[in-house]
XYZ file of C-alpha atoms in Angstrom:
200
model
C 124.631 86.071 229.739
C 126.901 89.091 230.240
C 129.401 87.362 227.581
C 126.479 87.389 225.066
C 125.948 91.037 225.287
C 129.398 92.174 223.879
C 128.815 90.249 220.681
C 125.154 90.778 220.223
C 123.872 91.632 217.241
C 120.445 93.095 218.102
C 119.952 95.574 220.495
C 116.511 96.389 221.547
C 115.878 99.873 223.545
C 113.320 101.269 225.729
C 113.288 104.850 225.134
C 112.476 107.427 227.678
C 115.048 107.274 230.724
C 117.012 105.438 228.314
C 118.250 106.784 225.343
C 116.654 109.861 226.499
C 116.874 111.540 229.636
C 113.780 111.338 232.118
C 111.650 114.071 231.546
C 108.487 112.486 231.914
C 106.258 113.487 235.335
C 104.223 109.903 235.410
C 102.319 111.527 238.548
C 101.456 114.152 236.888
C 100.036 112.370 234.143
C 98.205 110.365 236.684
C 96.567 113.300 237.876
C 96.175 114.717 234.903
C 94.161 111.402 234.249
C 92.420 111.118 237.171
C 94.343 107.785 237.933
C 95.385 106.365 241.439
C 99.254 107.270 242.510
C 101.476 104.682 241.341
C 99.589 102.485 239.419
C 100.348 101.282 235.816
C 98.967 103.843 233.658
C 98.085 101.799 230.600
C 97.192 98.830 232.884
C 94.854 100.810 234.592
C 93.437 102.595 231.509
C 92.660 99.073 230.128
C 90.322 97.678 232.481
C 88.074 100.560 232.103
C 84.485 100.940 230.141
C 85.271 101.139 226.553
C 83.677 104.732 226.362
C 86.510 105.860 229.148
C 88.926 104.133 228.045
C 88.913 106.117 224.221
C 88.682 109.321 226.411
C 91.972 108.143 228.530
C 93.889 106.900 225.672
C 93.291 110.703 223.983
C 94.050 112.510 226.692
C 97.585 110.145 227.143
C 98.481 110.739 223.650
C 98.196 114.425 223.657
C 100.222 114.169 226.658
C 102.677 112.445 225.160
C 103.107 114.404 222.320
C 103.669 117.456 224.845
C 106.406 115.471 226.207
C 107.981 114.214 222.683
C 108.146 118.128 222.506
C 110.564 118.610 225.484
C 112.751 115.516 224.701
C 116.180 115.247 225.353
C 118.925 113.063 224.182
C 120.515 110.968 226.658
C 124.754 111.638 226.704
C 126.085 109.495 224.343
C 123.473 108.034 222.450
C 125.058 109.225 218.932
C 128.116 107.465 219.843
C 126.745 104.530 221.242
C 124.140 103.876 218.649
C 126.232 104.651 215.635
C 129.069 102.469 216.609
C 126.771 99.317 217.313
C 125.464 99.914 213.434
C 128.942 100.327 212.451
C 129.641 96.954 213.361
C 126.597 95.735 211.427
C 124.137 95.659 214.319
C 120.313 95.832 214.155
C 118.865 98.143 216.405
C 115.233 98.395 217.750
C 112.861 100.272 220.077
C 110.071 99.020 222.444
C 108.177 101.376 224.342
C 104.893 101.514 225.918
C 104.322 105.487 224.235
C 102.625 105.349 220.559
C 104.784 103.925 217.962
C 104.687 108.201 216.330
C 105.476 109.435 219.460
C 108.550 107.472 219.332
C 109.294 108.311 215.817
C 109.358 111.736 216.336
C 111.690 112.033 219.295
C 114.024 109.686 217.626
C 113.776 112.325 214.644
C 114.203 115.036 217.262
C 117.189 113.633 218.696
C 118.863 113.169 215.303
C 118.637 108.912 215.380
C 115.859 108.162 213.330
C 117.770 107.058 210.752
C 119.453 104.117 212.336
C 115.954 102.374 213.047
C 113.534 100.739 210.432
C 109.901 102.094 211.046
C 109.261 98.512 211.255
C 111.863 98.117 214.454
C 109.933 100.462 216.472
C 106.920 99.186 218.357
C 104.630 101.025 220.929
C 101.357 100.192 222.898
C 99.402 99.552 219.352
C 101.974 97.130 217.547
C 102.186 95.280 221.047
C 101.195 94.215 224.496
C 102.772 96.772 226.848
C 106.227 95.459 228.588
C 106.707 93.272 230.227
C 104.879 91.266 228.544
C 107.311 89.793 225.872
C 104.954 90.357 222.586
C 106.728 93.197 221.297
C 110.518 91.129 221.637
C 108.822 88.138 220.074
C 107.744 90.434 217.016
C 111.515 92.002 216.803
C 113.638 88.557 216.760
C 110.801 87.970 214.025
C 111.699 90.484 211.893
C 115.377 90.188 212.117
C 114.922 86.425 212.297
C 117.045 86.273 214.884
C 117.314 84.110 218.405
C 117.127 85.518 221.602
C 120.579 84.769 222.424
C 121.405 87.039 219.858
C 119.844 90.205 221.462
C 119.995 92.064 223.932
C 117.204 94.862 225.884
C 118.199 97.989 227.198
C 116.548 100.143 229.190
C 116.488 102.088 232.432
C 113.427 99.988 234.531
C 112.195 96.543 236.021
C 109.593 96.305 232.765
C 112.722 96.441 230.527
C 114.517 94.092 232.562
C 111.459 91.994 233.023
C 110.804 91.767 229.539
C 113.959 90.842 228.807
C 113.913 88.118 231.293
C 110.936 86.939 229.850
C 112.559 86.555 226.293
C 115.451 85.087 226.822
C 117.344 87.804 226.160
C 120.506 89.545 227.977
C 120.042 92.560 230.120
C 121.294 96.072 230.758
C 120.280 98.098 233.230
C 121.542 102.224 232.522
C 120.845 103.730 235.480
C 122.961 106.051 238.304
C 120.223 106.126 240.784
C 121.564 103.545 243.330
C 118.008 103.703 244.395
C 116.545 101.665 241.473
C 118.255 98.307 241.537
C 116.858 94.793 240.368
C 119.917 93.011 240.320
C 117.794 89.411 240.121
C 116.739 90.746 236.508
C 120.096 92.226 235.317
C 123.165 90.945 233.249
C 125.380 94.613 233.467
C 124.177 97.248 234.977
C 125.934 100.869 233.435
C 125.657 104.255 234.843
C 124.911 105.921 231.250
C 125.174 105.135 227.725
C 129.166 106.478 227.893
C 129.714 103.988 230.176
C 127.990 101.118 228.603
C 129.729 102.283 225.040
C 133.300 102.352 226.973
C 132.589 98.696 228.618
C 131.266 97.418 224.615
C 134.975 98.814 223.770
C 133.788 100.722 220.584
């Protein structure tokens, strides 16, 4: 698969610890929810009454959109993301935020432009990752096969998703505490690093 991913033409991207940098506390939104350490937020949020789940979901937005606030662009991501359009390539996002909180820190960041409103797909447009919904959707729109693609992003949901459809990995991470090599094509320290290994 690692072959596949220099001459991919669709790239889909999780966005925060990816092409941003990690500013998100998920314990303290946890807490802030009144949810068990660890667990999966929206997981969790989902097998609740209906009543508590509308108060959840409100309070995670608003979150959300007090993190979108603080975002950060991840090094490289102008370079990286303009050169794979350059070359003609189709770039999406799948996150598990809402679909206008990614909007708005990929306008923050200065990207916006290189992704279709239709290319970017949170929790509403999709089941969360890993489940492979939201990938399915994407290689729909660009009518495209999954050995055409590749998902990016900086944990085992992006991987996992990827795995799930058919689709080449990469892992950006530094942390040599976060490894899931069984899930993982090429594994890149930053986007620099994958941009210098694509040879752009």
């Amino acid at each position: 698969m690692i072959e596949h991913i220099r001459g991919a033409k669709y790239w889909v991207f999780d966005l925060d610890g990816t092409l941003t940098l990690p500013v998100h506390d998920f314990e303290h939104i946890r807490l802030e929810l009144g949810l068990p350490a660890g667990c999966d937020i929206l997981a969790t949020i989902e097998a609740k009454p209906d009543p508590e789940q509308r108060r959840l979901n409100h309070q995670l937005d608003l979150l959300e959109y007090f993190y979108a606030e603080q975002v950060v662009p991840a090094e490289g991501i102008k370079e990286l993301l303009g050169s794979l359009v350059q070359r003609g390539c189709h770039l999406g996002i799948l996150t598990r935020n809402k679909r206008d909180v990614a909007l708005l820190c990929l306008e923050k960041m200065g990207v916006q432009h290189l992704f279709s409103n239709a290319a970017v797909l949170g929790r509403d447009e999709a089941m969360a990752k890993p489940n492979p919904e939201g990938i399915n959707i994407l290689l729909g729109l660009w009518r495209a096969e999954p050995g055409e693609a590749v998902m990016v992003g900086d944990f085992r949901y992006d991987l996992e998703v990827g795995r799930a459809a058919g689709l080449a990995t990469v892992h950006v991470d530094q942390r040599p505490d976060r490894d899931w090599p069984e899930l993982t094509d090429l594994k890149v320290a930053s986007l620099v690093t994958l941009n210098q290994w694509l040879g752009f």
